[in-house]
Short mmCIF file of C-alpha atoms in Angstrom, two decimals:
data_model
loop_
_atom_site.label_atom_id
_atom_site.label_comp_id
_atom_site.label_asym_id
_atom_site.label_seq_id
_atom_site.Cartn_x
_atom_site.Cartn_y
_atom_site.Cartn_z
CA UNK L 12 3.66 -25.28 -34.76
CA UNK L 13 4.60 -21.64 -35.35
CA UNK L 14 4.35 -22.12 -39.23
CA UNK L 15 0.45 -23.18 -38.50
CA UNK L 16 -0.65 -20.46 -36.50
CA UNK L 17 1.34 -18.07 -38.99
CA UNK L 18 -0.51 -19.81 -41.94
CA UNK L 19 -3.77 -19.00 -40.08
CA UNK L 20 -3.37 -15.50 -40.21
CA UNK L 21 -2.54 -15.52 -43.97
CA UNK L 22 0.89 -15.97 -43.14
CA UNK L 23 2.19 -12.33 -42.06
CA UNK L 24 4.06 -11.35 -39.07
CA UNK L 25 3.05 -11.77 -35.83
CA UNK L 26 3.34 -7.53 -35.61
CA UNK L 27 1.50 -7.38 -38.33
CA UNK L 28 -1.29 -9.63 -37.58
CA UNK L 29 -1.97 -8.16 -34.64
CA UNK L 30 -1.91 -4.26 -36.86
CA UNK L 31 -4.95 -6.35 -38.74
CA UNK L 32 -6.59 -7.71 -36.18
CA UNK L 33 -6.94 -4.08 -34.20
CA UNK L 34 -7.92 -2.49 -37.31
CA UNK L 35 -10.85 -5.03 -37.59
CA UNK L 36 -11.48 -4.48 -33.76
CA UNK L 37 -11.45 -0.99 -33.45
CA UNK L 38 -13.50 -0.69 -36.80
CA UNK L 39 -16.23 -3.22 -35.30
CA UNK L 40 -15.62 -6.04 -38.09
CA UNK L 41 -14.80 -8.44 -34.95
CA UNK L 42 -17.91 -9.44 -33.79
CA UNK L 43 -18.63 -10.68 -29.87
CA UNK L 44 -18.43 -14.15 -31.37
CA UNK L 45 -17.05 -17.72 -30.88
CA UNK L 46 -14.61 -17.08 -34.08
CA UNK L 47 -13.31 -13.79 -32.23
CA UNK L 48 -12.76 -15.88 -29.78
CA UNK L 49 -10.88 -18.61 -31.36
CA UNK L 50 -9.12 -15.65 -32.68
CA UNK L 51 -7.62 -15.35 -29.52
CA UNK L 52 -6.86 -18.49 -28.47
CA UNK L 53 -4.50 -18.96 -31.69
CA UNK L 54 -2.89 -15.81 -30.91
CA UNK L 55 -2.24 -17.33 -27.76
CA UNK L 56 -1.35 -20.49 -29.24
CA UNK L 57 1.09 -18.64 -31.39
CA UNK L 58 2.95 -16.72 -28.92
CA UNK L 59 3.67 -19.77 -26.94
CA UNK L 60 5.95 -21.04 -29.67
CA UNK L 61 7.30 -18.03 -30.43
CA UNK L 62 8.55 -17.71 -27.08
CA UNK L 63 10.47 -21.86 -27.84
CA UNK L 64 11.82 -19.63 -30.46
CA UNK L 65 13.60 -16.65 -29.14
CA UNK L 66 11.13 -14.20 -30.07
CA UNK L 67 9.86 -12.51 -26.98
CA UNK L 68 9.00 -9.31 -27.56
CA UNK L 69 6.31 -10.46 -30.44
CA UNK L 70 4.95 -13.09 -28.19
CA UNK L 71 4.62 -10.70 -25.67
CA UNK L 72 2.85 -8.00 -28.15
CA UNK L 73 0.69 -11.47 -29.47
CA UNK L 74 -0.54 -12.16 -25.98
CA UNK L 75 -1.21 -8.68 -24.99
CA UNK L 76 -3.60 -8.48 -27.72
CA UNK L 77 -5.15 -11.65 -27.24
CA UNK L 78 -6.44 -10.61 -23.45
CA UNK L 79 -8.09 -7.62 -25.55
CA UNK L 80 -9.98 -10.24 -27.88
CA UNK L 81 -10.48 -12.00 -24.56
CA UNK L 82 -12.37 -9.18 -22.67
CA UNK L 83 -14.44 -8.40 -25.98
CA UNK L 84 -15.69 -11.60 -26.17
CA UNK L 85 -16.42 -11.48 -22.75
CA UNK L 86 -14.29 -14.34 -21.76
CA UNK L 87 -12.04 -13.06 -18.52
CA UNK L 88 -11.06 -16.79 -18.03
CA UNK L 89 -9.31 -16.82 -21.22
CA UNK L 90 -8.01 -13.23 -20.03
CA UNK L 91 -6.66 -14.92 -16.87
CA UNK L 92 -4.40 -17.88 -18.78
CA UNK L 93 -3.28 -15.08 -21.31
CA UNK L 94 -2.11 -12.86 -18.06
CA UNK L 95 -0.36 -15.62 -16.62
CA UNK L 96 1.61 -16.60 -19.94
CA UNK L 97 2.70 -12.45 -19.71
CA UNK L 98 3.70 -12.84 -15.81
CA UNK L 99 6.28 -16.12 -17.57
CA UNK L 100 7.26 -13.71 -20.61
CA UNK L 101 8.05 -10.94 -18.56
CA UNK L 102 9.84 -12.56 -16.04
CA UNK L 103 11.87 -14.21 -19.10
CA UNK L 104 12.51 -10.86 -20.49
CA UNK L 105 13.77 -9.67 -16.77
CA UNK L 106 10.84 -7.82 -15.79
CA UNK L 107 10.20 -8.72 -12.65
CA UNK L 108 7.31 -6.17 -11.34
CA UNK L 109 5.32 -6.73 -14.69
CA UNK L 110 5.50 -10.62 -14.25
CA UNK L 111 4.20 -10.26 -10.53
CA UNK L 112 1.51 -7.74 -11.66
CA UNK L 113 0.01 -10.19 -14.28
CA UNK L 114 0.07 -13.22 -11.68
CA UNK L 115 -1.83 -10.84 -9.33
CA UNK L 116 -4.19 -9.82 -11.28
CA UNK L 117 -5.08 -13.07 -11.58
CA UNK L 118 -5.21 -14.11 -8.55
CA UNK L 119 -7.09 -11.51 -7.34
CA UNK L 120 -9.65 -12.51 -10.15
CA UNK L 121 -13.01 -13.64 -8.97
CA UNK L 122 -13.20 -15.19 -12.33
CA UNK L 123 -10.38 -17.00 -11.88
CA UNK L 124 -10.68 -17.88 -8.31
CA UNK L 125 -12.43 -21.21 -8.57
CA UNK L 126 -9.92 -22.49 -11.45
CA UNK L 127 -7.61 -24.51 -9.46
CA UNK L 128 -5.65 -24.66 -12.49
CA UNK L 129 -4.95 -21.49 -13.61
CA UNK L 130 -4.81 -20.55 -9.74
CA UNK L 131 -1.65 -22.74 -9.38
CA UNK L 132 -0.08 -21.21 -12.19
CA UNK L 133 -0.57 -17.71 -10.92
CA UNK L 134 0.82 -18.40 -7.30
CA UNK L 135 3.72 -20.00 -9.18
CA UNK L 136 4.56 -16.99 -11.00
CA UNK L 137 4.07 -14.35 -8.45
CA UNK L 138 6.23 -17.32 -5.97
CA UNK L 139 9.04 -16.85 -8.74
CA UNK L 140 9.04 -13.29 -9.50
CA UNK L 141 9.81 -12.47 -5.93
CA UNK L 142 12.40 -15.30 -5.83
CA UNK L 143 13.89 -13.32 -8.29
CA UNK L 144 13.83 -10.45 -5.80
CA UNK L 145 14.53 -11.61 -2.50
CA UNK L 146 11.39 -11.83 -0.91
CA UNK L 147 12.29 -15.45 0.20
CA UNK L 148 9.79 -16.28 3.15
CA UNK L 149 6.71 -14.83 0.49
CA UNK L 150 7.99 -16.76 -2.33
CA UNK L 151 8.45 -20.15 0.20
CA UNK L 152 4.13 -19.43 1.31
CA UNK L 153 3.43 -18.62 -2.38
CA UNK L 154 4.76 -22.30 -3.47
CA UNK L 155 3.09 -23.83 -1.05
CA UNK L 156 -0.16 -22.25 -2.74
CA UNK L 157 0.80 -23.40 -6.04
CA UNK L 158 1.33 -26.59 -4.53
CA UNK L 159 -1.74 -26.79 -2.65
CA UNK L 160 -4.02 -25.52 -5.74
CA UNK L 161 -2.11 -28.09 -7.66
CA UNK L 162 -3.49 -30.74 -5.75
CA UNK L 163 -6.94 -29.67 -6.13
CA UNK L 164 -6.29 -30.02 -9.97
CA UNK L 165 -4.91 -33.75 -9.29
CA UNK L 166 -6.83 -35.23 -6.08
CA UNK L 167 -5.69 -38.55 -8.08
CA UNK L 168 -2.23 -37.60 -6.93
CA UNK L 169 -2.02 -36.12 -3.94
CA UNK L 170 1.85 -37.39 -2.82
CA UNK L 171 3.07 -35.33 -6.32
CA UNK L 172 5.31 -32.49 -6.07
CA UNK L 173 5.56 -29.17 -7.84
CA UNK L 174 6.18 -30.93 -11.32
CA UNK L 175 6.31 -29.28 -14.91
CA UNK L 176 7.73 -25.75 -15.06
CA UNK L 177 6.23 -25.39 -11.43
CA UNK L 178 8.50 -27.66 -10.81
CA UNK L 179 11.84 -26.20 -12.66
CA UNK L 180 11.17 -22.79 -10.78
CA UNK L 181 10.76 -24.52 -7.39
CA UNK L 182 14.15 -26.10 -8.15
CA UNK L 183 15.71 -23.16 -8.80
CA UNK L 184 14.44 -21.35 -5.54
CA UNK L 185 15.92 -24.54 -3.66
CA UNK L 186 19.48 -23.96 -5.54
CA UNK L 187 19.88 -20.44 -4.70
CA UNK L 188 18.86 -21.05 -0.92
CA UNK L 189 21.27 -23.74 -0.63
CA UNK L 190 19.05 -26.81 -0.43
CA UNK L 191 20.75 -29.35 -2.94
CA UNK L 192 18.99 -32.63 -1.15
CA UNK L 193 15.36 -30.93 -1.42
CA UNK L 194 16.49 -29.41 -5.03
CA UNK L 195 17.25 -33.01 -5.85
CA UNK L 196 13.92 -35.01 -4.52
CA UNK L 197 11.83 -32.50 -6.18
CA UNK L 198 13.43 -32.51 -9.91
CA UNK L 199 13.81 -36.28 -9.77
CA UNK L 200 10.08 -36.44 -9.36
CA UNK L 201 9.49 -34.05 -11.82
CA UNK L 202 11.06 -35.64 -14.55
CA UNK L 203 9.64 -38.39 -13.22
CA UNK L 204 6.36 -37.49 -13.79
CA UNK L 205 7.16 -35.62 -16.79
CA UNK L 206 8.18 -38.73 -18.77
CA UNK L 207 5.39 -40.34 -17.33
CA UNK L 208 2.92 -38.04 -18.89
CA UNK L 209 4.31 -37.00 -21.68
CA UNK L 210 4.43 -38.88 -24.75
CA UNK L 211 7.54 -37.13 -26.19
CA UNK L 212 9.76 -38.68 -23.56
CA UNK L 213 13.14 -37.11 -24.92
CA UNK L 214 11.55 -34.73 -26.94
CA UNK L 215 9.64 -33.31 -24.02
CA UNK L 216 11.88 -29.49 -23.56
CA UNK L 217 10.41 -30.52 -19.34
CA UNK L 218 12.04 -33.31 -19.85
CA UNK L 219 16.04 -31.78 -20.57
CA UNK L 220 15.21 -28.33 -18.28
CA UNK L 221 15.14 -31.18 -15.23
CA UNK L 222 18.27 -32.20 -16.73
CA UNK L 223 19.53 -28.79 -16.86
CA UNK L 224 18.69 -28.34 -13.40
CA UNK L 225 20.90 -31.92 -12.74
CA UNK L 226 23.87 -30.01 -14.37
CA UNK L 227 23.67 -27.48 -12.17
CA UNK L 228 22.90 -30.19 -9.03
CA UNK L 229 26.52 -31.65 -10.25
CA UNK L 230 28.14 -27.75 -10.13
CA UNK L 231 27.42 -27.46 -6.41
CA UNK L 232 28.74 -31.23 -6.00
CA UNK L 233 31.56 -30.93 -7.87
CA UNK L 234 30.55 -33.44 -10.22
CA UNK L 235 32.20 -31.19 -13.09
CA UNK L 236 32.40 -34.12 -15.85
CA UNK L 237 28.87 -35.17 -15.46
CA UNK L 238 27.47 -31.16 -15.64
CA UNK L 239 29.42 -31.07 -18.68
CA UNK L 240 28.38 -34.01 -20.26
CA UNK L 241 24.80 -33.17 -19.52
CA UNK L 242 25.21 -29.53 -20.54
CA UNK L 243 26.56 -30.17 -23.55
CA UNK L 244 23.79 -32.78 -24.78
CA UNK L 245 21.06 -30.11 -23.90
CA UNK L 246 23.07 -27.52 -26.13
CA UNK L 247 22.87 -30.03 -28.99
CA UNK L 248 19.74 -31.32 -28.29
CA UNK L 249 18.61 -27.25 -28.31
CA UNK L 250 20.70 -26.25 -31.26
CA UNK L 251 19.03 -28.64 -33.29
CA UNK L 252 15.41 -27.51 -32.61
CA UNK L 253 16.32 -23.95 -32.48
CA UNK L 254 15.22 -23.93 -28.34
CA UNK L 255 17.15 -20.54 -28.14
CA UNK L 256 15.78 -20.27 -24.40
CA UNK L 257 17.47 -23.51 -23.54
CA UNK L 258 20.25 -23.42 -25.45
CA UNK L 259 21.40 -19.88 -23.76
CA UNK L 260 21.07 -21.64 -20.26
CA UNK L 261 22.89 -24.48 -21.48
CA UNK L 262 25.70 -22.15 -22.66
CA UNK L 263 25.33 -20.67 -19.05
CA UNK L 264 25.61 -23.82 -17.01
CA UNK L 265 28.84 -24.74 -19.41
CA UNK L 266 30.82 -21.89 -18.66
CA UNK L 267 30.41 -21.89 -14.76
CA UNK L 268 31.31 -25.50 -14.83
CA UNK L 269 34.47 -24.41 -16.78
CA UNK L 270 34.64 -21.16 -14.27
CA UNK L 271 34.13 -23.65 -11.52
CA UNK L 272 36.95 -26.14 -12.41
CA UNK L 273 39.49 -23.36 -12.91
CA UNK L 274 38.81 -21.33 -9.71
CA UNK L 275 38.86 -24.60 -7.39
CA UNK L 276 41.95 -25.32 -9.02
CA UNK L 277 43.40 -21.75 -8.35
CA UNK L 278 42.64 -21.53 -5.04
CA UNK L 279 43.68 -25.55 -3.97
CA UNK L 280 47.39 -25.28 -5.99
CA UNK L 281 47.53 -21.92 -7.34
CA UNK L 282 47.33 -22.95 -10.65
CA UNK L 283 46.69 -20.70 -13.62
CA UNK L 284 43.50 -21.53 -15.20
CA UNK L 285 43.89 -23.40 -18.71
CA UNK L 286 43.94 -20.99 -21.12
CA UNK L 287 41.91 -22.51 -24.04
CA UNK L 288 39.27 -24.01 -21.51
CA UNK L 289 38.54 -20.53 -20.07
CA UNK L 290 38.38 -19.49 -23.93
CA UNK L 291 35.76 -21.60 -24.65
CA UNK L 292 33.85 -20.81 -21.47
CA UNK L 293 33.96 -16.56 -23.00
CA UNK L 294 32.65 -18.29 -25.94
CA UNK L 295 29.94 -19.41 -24.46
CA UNK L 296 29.12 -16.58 -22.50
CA UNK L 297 29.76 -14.10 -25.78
CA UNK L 298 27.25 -16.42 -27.89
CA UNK L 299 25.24 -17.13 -24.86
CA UNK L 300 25.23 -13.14 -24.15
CA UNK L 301 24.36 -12.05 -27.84
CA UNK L 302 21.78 -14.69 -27.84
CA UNK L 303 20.09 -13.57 -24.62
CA UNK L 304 20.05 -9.83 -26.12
CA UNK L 305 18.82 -11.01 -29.37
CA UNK L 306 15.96 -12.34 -28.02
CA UNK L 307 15.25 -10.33 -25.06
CA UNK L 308 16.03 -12.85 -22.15
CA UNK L 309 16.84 -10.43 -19.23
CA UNK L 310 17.61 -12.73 -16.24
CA UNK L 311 19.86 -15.09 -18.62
CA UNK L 312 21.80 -11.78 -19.79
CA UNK L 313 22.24 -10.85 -16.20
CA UNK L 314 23.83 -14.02 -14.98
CA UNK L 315 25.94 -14.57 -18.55
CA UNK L 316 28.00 -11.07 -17.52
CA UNK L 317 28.54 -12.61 -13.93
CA UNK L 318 30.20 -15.19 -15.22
CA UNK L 319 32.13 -13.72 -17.75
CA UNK L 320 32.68 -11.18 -14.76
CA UNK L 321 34.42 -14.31 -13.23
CA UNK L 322 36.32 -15.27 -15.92
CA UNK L 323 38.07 -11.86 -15.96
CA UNK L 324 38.80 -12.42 -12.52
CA UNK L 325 40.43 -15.86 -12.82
CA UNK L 326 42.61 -13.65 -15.83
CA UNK L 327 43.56 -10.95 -13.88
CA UNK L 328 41.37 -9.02 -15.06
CA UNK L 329 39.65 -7.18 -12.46
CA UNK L 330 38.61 -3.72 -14.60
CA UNK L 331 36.81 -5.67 -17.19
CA UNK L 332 35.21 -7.90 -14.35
CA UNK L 333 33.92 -5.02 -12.77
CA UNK L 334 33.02 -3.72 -15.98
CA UNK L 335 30.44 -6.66 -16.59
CA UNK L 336 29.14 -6.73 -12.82
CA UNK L 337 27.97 -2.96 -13.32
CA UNK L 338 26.58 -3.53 -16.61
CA UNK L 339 24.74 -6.56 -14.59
CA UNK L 340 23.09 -4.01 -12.64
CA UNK L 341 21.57 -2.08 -15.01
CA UNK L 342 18.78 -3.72 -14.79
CA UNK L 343 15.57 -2.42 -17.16
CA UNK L 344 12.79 -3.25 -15.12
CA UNK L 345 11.72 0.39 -14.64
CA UNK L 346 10.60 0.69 -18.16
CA UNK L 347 8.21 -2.22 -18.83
CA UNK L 348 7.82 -1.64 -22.96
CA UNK L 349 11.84 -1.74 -23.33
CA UNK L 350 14.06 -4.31 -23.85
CA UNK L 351 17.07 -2.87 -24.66
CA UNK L 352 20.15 -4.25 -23.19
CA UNK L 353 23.69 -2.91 -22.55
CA UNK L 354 26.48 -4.78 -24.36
#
């Protein structure tokens, strides 16, 4: 897919396809017309599987562009899907504030505010970007309007949960609240449904994120050899289509299950963590780390140093777990064009 849309634009860069296509704007070759606007929509198209593919910062640049194409061709509802794919980019790249800002603009849209669709997408963005934050009781209403948008867009279905990546984010919420049973009804469903409508069945990524979010469902249960086993087919399955996205959170959810195991273990018998087990849980946060930096993935990089931060602790090794907590904290969402990371 991302070989197409870069054959479409003569087979350049995505930087420098966009250099072009302002040139051509700004000089007034790009007329107010339906092949500007299909213009756009690649772009779009483009960034989208860019993003599969670890390269964040030119999807975001990509989509940026392609709300400016949007608005010249006078089409704010195209505008309005482009902002909510930068409210998922940016909360990828651990900007926070920028994601919410792009799902509010749209949602504040009058253009936008009789699309059920891209409505439900909006509230599910702005509902995750202040999970991310703390602003539980907001992000609990702001679900519900997802969910209740959602609905309009399927009256066919009204008993269907938050499914799709509405679904994986609701899931996630439910995890870090504590609600396992409610985490568990709602990504059964979803893959559910997500086998059920797609025709890639295993190939579907929906598909192995609910199975991610199983692996992590066995963490909290203690179900250590079944989040491994499930962990480490998603890493495969991702290594071998290059899903860099996945395969860092796959290389997350391995190590705590390895962290997990060994600080149970410590603190039921006192026994001193397996040395080459917790070795290959610092590989994966190392590989996991200099994959989330490579491609810009803020929140993963945040939660790979708190469990390497763990690690350290299980070895005694409280400087350099302190070491990785602070560099946890220094958080970038202050400067919304950067993406530098500390190492």
């Amino acid at each position: 897919g991302e070989r197409v849309c870069r054959n479409f634009f003569g087979d350049v860069s995505p930087l420098a396809a966009v250099t072009e296509l302002e040139t051509q704007l700004e000089s007034g070759v790009l007329e107010r017309n339906r092949a500007c606007e299909l213009l756009g929509n690649r772009l779009c198209e483009w960034a989208t599987y860019l993003v599969r593919l670890g390269w964040l910062r030119e999807a975001i640049t990509l989509t940026k562009f392609s709300i400016r194409l949007a608005k010249h061709c006078g089409r704010e509802d195209n505008a309005a899907v482009s902002s909510i794919n930068l409210a998922e980019f940016n909360l990828s790249s651990g900007r926070t504030v920028q994601a919410r800002r792009y799902a509010n603009s749209v949602i504040g849209s009058t253009v936008s505010s009789d699309r059920p669709d891209t409505q439900c997408n909006a509230w599910m963005w702005s509902a995750y970007s202040k999970a991310t934050r703390g602003h539980i009781e907001e992000s609990l209403a702001e679900f519900d309007e997802s969910l209740r948008f959602q609905r309009a867009v399927e009256p066919h279905a009204p008993e269907r949960l938050l499914w799709g990546t509405r679904g994986h984010n609701y899931c996630q919420l439910l995890l870090w609240l504590g609600r396992d049973a409610d985490a568990h009804e709602v990504n059964d469903a979803n893959e559910a449904v997500c086998r059920k409508l797609s025709s890639l069945n295993d190939y579907d990524p929906d598909v192995h994120e609910c199975r991610l979010i199983r692996a992590k469902l066995s963490l909290v249960s203690r179900h250590f050899d079944e989040a491994r086993n499930l962990s480490e087919q998603i890493h495969d399955w991702a290594t071998e289509r290059d899903a860099k996205e996945l395969l860092c959170r796959a290389k997350l959810v391995r190590a705590q299950e390895i962290a997990s195991r060994a600080r149970i273990a410590q603190s039921d018998s006192g026994d001193t963590p397996d040395p080459s087990l917790t070795a290959f849980a610092r590989e994966m946060t190392t590989t996991g780390l200099a994959l989330a930096r490579e491609c810009g993935y803020g929140l993963l990089h945040i939660e790979l140093l708190l469990v390497q931060a763990e690690l350290s602790l299980l070895d005694g090794q409280a400087d350099k777990a302190l070491a990785d907590v602070r560099l946890s904290l220094e958080g970038n969402d202050h400067e919304p064009d950067s993406f530098d990371m500390p190492a």
